[in-house]
JSON list of C-alpha atoms in Angstrom, two decimals:
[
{"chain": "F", "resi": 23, "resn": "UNK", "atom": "CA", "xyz": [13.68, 90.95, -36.91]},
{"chain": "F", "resi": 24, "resn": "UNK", "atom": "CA", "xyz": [15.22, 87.59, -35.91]},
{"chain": "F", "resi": 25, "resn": "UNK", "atom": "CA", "xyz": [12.19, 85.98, -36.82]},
{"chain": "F", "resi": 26, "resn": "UNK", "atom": "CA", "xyz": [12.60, 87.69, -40.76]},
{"chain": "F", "resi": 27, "resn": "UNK", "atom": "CA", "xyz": [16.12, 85.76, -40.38]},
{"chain": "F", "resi": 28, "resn": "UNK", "atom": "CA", "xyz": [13.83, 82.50, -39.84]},
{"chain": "F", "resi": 29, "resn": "UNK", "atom": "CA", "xyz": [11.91, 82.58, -42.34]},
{"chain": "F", "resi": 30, "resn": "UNK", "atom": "CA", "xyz": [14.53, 83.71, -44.61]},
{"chain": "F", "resi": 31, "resn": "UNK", "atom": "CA", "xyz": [16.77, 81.23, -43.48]},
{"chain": "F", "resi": 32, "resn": "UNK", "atom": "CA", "xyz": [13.71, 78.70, -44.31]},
{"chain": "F", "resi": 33, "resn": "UNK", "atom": "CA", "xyz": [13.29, 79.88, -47.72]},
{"chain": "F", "resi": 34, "resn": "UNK", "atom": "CA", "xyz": [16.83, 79.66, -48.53]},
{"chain": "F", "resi": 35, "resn": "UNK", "atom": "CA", "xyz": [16.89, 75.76, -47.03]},
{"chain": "F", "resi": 36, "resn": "UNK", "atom": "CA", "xyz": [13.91, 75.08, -49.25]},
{"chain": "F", "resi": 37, "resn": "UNK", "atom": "CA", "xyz": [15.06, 76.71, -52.82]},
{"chain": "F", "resi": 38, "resn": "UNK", "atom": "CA", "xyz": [18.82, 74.88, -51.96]},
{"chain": "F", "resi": 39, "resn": "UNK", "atom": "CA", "xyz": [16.99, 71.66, -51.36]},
{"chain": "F", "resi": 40, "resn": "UNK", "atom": "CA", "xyz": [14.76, 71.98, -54.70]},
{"chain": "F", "resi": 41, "resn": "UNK", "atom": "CA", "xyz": [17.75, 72.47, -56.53]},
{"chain": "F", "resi": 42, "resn": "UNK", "atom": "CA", "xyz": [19.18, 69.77, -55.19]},
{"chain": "F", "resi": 43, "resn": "UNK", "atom": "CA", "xyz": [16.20, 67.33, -55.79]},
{"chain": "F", "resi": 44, "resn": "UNK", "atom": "CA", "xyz": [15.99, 68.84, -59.61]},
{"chain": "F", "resi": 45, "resn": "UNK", "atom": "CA", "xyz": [19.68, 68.42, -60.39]},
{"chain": "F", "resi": 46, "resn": "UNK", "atom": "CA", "xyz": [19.52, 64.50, -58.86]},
{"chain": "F", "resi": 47, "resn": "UNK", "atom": "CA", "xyz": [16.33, 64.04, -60.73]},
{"chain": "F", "resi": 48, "resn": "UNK", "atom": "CA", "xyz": [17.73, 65.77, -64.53]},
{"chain": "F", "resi": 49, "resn": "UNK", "atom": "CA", "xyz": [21.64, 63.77, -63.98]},
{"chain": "F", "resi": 50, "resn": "UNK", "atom": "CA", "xyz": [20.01, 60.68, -63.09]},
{"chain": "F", "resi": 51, "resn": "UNK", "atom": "CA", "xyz": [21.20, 58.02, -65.95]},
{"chain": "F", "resi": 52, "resn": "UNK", "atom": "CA", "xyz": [18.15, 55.76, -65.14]},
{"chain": "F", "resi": 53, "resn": "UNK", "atom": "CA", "xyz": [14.28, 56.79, -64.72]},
{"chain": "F", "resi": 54, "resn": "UNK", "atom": "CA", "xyz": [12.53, 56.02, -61.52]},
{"chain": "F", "resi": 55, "resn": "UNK", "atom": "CA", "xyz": [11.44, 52.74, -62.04]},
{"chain": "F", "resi": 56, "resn": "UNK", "atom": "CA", "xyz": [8.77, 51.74, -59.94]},
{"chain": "F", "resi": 57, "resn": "UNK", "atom": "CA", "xyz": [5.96, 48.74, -61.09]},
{"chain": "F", "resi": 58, "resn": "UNK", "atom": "CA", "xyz": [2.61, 49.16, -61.94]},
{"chain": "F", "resi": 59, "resn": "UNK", "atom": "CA", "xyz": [1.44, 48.27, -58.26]},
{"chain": "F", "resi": 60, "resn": "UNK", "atom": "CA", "xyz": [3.41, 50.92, -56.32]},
{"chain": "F", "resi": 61, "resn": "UNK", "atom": "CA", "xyz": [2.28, 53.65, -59.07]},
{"chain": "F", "resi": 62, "resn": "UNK", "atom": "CA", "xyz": [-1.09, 52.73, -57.93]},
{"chain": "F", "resi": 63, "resn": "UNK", "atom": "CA", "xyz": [0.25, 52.74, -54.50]},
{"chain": "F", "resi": 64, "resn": "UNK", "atom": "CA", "xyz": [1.31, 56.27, -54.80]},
{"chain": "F", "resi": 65, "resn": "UNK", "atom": "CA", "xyz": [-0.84, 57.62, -56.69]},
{"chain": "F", "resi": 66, "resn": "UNK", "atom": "CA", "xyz": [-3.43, 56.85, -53.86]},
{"chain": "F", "resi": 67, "resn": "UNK", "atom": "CA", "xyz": [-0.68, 58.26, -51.02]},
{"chain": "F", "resi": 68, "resn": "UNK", "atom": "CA", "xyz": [-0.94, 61.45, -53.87]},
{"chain": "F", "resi": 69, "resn": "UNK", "atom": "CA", "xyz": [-4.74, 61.83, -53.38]},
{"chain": "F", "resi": 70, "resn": "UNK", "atom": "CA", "xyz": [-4.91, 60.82, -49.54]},
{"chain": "F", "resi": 71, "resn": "UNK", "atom": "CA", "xyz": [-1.83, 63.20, -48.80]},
{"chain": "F", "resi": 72, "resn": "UNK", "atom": "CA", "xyz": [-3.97, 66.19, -51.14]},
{"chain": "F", "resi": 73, "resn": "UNK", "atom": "CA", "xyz": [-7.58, 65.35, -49.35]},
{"chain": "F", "resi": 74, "resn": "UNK", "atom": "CA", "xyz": [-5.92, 65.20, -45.74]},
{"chain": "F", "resi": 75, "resn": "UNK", "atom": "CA", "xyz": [-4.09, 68.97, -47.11]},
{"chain": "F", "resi": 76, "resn": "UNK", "atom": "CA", "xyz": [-7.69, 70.20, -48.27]},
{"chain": "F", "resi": 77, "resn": "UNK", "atom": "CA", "xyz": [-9.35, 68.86, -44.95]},
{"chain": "F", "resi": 78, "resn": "UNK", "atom": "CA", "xyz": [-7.09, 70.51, -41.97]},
{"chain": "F", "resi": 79, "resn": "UNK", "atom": "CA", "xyz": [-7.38, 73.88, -44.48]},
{"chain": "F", "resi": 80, "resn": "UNK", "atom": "CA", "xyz": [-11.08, 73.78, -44.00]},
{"chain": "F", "resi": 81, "resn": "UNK", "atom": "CA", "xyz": [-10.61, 72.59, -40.36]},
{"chain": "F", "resi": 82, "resn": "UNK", "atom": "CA", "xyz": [-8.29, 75.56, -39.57]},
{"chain": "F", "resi": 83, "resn": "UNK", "atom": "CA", "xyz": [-10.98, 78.21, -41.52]},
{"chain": "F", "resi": 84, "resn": "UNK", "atom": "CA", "xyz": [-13.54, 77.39, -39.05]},
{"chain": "F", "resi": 85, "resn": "UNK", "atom": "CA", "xyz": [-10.99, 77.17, -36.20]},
{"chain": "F", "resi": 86, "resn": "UNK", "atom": "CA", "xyz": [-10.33, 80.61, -37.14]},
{"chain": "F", "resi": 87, "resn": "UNK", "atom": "CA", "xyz": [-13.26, 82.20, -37.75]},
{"chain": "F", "resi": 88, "resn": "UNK", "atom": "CA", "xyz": [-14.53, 80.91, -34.32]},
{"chain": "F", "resi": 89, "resn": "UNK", "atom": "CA", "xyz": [-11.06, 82.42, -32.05]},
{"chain": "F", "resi": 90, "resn": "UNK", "atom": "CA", "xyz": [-10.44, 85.65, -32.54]},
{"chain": "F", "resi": 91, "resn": "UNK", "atom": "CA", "xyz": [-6.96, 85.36, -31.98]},
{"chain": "F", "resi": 92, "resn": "UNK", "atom": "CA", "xyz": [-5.99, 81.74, -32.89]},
{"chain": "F", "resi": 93, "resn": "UNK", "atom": "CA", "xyz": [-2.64, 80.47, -31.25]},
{"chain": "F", "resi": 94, "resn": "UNK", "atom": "CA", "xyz": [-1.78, 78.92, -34.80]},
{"chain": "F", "resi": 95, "resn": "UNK", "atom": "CA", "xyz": [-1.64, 81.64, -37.57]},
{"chain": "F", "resi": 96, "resn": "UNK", "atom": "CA", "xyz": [-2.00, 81.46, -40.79]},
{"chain": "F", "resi": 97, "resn": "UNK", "atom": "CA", "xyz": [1.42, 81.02, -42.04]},
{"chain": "F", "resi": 98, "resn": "UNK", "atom": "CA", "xyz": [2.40, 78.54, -39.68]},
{"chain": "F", "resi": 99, "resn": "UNK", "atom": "CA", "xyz": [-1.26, 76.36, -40.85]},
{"chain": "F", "resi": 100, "resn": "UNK", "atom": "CA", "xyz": [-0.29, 76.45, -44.29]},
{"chain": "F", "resi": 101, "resn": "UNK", "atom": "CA", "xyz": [3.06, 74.58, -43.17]},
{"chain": "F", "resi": 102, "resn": "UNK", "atom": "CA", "xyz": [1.39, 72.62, -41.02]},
{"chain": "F", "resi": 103, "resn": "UNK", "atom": "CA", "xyz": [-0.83, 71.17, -44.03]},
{"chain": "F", "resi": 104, "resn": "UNK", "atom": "CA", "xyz": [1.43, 70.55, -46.33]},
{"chain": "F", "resi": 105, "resn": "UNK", "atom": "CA", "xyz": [3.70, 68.52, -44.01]},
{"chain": "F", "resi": 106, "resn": "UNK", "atom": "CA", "xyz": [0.51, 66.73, -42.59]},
{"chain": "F", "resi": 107, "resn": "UNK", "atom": "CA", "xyz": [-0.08, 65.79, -46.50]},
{"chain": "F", "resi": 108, "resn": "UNK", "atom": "CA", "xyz": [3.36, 65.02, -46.74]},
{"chain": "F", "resi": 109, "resn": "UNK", "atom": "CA", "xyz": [3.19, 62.46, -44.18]},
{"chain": "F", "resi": 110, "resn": "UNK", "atom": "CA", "xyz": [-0.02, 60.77, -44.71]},
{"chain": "F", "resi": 111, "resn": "UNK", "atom": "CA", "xyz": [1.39, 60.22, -48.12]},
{"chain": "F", "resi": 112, "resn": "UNK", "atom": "CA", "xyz": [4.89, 58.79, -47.04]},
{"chain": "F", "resi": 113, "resn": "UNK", "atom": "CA", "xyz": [3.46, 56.75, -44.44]},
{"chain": "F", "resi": 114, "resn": "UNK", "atom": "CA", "xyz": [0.94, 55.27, -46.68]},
{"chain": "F", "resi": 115, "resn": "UNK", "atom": "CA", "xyz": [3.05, 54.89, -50.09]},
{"chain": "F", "resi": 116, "resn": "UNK", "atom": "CA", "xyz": [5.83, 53.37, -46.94]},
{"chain": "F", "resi": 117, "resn": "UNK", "atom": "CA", "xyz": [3.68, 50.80, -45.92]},
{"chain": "F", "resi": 118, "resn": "UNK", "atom": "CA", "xyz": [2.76, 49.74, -49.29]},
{"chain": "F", "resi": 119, "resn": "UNK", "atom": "CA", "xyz": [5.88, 49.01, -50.48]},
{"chain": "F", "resi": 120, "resn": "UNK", "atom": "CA", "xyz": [6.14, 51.79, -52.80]},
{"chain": "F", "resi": 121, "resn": "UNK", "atom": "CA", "xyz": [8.72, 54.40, -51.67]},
{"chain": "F", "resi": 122, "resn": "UNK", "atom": "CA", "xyz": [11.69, 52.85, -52.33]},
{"chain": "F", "resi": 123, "resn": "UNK", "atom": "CA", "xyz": [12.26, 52.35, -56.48]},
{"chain": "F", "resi": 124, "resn": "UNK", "atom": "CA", "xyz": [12.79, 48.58, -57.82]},
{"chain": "F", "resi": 125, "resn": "UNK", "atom": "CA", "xyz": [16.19, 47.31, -56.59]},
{"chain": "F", "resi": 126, "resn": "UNK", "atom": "CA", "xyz": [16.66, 49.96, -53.89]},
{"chain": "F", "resi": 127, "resn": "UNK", "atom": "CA", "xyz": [16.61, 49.31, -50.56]},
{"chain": "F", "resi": 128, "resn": "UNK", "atom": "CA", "xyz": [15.20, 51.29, -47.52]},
{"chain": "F", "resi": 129, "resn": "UNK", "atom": "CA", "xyz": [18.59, 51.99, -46.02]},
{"chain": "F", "resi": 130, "resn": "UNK", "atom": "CA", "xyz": [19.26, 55.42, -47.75]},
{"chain": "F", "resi": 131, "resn": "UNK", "atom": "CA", "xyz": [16.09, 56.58, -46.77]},
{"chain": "F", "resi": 132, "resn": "UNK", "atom": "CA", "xyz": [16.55, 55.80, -43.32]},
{"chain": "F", "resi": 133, "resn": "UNK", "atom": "CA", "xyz": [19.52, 57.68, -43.05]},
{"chain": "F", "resi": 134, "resn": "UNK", "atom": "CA", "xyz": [18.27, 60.22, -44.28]},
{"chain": "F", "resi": 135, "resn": "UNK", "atom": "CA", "xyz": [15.21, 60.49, -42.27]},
{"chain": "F", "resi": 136, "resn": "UNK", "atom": "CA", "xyz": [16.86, 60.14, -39.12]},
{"chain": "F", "resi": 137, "resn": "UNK", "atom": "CA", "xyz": [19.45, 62.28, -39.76]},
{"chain": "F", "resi": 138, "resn": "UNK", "atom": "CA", "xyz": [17.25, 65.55, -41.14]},
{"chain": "F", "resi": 139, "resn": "UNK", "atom": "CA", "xyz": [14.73, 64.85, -38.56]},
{"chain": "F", "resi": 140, "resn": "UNK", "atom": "CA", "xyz": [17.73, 64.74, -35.38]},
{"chain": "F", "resi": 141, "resn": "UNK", "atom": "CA", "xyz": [19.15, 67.81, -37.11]},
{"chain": "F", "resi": 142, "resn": "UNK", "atom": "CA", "xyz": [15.72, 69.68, -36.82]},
{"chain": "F", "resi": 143, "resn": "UNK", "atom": "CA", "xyz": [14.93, 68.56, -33.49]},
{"chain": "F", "resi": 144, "resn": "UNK", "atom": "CA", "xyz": [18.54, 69.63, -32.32]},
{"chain": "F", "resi": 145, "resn": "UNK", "atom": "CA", "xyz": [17.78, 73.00, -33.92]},
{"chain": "F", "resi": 146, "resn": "UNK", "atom": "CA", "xyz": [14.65, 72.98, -32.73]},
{"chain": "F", "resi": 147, "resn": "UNK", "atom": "CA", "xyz": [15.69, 72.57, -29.06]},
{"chain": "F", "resi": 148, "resn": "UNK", "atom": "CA", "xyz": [18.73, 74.65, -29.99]},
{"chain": "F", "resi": 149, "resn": "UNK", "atom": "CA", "xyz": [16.26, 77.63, -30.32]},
{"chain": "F", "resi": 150, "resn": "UNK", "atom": "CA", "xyz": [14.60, 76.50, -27.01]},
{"chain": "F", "resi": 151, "resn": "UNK", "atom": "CA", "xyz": [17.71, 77.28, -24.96]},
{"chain": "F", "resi": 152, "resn": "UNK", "atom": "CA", "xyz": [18.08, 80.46, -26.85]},
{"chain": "F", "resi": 153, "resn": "UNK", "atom": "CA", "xyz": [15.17, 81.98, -25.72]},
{"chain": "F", "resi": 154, "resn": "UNK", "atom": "CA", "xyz": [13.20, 81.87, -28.93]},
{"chain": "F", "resi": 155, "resn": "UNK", "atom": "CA", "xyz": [9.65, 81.89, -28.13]},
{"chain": "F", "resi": 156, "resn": "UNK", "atom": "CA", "xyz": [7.28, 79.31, -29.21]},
{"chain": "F", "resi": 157, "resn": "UNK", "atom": "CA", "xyz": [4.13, 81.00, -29.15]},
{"chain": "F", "resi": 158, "resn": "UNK", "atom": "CA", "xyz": [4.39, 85.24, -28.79]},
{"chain": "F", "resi": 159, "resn": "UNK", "atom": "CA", "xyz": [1.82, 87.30, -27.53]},
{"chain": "F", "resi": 160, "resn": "UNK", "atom": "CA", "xyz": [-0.97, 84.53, -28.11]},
{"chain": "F", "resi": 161, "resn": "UNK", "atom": "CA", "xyz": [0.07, 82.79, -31.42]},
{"chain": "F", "resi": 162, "resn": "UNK", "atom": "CA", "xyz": [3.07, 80.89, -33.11]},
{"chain": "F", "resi": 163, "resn": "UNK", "atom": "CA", "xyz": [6.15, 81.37, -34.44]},
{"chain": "F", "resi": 164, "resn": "UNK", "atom": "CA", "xyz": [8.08, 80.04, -36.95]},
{"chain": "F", "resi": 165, "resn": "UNK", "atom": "CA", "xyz": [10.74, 78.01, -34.50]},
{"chain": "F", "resi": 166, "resn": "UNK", "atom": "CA", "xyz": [8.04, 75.73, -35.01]},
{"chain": "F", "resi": 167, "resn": "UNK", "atom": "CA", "xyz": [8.83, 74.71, -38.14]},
{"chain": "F", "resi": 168, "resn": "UNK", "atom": "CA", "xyz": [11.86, 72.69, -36.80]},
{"chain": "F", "resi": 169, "resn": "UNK", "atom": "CA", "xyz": [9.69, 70.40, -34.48]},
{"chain": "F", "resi": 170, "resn": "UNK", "atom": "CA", "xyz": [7.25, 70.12, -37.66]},
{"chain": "F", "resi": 171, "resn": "UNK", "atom": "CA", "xyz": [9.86, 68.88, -40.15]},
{"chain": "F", "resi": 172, "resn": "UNK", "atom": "CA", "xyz": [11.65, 66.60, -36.90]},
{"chain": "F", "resi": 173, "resn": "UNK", "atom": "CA", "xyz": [8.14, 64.91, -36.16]},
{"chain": "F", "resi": 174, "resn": "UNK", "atom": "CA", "xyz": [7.63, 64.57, -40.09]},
{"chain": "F", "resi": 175, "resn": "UNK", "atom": "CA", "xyz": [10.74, 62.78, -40.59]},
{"chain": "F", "resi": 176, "resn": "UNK", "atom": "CA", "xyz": [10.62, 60.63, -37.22]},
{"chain": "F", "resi": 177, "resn": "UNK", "atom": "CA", "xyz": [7.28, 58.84, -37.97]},
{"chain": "F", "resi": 178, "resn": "UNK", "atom": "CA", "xyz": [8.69, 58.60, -41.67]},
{"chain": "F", "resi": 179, "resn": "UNK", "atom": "CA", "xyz": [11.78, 56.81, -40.22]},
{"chain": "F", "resi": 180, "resn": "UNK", "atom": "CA", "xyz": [9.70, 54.81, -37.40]},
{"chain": "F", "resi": 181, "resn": "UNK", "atom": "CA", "xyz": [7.03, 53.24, -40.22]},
{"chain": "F", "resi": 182, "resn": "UNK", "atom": "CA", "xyz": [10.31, 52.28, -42.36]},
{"chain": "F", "resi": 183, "resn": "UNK", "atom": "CA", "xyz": [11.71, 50.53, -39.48]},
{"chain": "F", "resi": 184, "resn": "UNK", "atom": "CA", "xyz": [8.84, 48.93, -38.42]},
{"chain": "F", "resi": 185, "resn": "UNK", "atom": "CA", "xyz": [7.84, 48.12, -42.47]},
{"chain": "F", "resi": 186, "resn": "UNK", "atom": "CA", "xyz": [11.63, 46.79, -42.84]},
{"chain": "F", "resi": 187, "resn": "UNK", "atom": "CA", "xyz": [11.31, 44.41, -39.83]},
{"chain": "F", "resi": 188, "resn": "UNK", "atom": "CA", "xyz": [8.05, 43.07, -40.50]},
{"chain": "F", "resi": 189, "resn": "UNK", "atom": "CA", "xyz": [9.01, 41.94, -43.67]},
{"chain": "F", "resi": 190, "resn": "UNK", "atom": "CA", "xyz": [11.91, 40.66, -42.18]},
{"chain": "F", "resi": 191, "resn": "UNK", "atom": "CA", "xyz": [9.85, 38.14, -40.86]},
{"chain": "F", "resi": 192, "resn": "UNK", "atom": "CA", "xyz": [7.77, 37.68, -43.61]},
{"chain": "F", "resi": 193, "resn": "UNK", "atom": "CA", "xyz": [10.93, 36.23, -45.71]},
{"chain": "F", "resi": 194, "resn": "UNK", "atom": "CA", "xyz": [12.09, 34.17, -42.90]},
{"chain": "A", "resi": 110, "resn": "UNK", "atom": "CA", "xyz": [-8.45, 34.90, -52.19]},
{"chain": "A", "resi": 111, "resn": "UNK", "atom": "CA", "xyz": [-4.49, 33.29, -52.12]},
{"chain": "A", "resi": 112, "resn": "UNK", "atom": "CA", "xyz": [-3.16, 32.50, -55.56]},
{"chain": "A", "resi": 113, "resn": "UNK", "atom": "CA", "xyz": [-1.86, 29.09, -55.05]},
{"chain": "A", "resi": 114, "resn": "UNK", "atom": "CA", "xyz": [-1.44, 27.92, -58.43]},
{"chain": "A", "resi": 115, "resn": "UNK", "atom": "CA", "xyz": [1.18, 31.01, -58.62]},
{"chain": "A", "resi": 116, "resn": "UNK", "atom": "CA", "xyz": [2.61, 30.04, -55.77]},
{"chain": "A", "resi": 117, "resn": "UNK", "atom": "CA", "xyz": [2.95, 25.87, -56.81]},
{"chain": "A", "resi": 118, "resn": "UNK", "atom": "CA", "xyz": [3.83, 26.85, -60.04]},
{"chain": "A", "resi": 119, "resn": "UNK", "atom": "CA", "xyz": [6.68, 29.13, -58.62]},
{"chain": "A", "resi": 120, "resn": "UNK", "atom": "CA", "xyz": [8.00, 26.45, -56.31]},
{"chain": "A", "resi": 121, "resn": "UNK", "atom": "CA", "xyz": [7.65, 23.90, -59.24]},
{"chain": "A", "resi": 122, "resn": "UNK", "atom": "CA", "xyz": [10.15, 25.76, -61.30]},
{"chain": "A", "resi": 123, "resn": "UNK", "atom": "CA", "xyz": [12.92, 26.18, -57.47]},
{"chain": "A", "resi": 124, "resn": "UNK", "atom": "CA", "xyz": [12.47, 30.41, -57.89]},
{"chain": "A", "resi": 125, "resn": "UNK", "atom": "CA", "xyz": [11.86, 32.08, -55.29]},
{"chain": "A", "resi": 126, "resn": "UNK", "atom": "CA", "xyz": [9.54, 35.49, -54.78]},
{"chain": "A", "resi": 127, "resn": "UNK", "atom": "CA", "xyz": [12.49, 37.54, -55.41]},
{"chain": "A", "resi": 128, "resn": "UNK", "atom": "CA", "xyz": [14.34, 35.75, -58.35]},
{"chain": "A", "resi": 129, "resn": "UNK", "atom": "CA", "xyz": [10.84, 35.76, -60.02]},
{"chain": "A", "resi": 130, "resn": "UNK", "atom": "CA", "xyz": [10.51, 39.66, -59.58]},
{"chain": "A", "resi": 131, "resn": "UNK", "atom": "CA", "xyz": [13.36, 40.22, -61.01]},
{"chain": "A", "resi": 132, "resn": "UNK", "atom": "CA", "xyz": [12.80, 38.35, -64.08]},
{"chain": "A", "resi": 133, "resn": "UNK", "atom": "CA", "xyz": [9.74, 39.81, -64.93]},
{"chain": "A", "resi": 134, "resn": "UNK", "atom": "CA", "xyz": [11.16, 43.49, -63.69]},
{"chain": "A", "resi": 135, "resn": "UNK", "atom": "CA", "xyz": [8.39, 44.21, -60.57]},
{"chain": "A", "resi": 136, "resn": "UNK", "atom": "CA", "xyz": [9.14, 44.44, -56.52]},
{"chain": "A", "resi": 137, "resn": "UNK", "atom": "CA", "xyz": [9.47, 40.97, -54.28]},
{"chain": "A", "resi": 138, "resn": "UNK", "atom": "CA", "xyz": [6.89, 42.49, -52.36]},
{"chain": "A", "resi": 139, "resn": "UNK", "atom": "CA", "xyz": [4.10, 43.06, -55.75]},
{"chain": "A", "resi": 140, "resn": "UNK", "atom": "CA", "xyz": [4.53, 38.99, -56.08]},
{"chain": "A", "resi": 141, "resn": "UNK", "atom": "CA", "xyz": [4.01, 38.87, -52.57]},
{"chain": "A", "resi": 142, "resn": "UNK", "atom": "CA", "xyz": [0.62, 40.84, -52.89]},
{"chain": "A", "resi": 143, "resn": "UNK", "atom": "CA", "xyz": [-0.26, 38.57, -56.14]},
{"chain": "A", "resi": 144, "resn": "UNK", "atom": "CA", "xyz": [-0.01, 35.56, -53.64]},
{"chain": "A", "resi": 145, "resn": "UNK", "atom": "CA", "xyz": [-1.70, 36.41, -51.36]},
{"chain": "A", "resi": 146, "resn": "UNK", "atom": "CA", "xyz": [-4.30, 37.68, -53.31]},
{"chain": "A", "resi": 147, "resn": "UNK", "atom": "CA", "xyz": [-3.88, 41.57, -52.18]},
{"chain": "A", "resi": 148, "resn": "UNK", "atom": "CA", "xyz": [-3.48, 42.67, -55.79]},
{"chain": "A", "resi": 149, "resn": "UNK", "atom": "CA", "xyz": [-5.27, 42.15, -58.99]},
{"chain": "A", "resi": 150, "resn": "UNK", "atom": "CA", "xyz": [-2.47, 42.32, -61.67]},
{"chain": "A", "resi": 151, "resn": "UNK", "atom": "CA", "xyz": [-3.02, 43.57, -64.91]},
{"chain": "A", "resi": 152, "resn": "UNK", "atom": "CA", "xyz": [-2.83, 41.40, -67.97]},
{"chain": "A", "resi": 153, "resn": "UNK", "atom": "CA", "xyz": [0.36, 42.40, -68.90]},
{"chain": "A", "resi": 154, "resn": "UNK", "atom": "CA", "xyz": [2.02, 41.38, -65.73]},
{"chain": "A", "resi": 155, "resn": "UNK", "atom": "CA", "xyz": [0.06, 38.21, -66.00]},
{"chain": "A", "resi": 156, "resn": "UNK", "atom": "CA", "xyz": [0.84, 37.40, -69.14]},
{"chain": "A", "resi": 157, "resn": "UNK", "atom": "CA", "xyz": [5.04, 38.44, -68.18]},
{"chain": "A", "resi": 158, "resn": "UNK", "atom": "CA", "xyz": [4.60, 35.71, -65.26]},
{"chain": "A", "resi": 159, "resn": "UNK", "atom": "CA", "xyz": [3.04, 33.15, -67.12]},
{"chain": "A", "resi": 160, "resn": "UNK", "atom": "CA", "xyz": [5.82, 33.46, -69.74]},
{"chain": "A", "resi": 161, "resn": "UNK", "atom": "CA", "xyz": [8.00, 33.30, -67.21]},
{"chain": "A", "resi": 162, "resn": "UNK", "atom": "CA", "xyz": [6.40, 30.34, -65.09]},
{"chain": "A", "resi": 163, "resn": "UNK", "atom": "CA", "xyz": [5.78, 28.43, -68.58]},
{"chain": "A", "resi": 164, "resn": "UNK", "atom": "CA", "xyz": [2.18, 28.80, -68.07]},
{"chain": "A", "resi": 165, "resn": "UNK", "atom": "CA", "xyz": [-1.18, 29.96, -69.35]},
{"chain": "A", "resi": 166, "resn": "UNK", "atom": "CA", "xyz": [-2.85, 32.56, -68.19]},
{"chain": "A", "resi": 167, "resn": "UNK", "atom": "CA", "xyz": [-5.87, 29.93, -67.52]},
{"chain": "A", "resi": 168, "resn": "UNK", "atom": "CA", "xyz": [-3.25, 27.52, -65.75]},
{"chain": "A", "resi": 169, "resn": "UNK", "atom": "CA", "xyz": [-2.28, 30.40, -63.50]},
{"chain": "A", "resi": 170, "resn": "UNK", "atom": "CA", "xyz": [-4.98, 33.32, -63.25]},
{"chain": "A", "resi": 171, "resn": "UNK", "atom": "CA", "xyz": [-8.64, 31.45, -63.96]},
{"chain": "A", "resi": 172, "resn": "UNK", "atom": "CA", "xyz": [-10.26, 29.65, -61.34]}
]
């Protein structure tokens, strides 16, 4: 039942944050801008985040047609895809310049990395201490989702840093 | 292979990267790549830099 919570709780976090993204995107005054080099930039991230989606489904399907009882279900797979695309394609479009529009720096997006990724790993550990089990009775639960979305953001905040002080030194 | 010519004809006319992107609307780091020879531009953002540089395409793109 607690788990039910979870995911609901999950959902809920996920339609608030679409809403949020859709009302930013519809009130913006100005388009994205971004040049014709980070478009291309992205578009590849796009189609490297999609193949690397379409590669760890096929990946699990054999997994689990070989274990009778995998420890990673279904459910939690599909999650696990999408944020692997997600962060094949951030890291990539990251460290080609292109996730940040013309005229905006990377500051914003660090802050925001590092803050939704502490918050999940908090809540992540949070549900640690609580008792919530990781795996039960031979595969996963959802509490993983937390430690997905922490690791997700941390790398995604590490290659920005990293990005951010190499060409720190480039300028100099 | 570097574009040097870009890169003389930049430092000709006292701009730097970033004053350059900015007058021809595209990211520090895109003139950057163009320097260094990490990205083929397209025509039109040749032709935007050479307008920009005072140059022809020839002077700045053809080796």
């Amino acid at each position: 039942m607690e788990n039910m919570y979870y995911a609901a709780g999950v959902v809920a976090g996920i339609f608030v944050a679409g809403i949020a993204v859709l009302v930013k995107k519809f009130s913006a005054k100005e388009k994205q801008q971004f040049d014709e080099r980070q478009i291309i930039a992205r578009l590849r991230g796009y189609k490297l985040g999609f193949f690397t989606m379409m590669i760890f489904n096929a990946a699990y399907a054999i997994y689990a047609m070989m274990i009778e009882k995998p420890i990673l279900n279904t459910d939690i797979s599909m999650i696990l895809s999408i944020v692997l695309g997600g962060l094949v394609f951030s890291v990539y479009v990251i460290w080609k310049d292109a996730y940040a529009e013309l005229h905006k720096g990377r500051k914003n997006f660090l802050l925001l990395f590092g803050a939704v990724g502490l918050l999940n790993l908090l809540s992540g550990i949070r549900n640690l201490e609580d008792n919530a089990a990781i795996v039960e009775s031979g595969s996963s639960q959802l509490y993983l989702l937390n430690f997905f979305a922490s690791i997700l953001c941390g790398i995604s905040f590490l290659a920005l840093a990293i990005k951010g002080l190499s060409e720190r030194k480039e300028e100099e | 292979m570097k574009n040097l010519k870009l890169k003389s004809a930049r430092a000709a006319m006292d701009l730097s990267q970033q004053e350059l992107a900015d007058r021809i609307g595209v990211s520090r780091q895109t003139i950057s790549a163009i320097e260094k020879g990490d990205y083929n531009p397209t025509i039109n953002l040749c032709i935007a830099i050479c307008k920009c540089l005072d140059k022809s395409l020839d002077e700045l793109f053809w080796e």
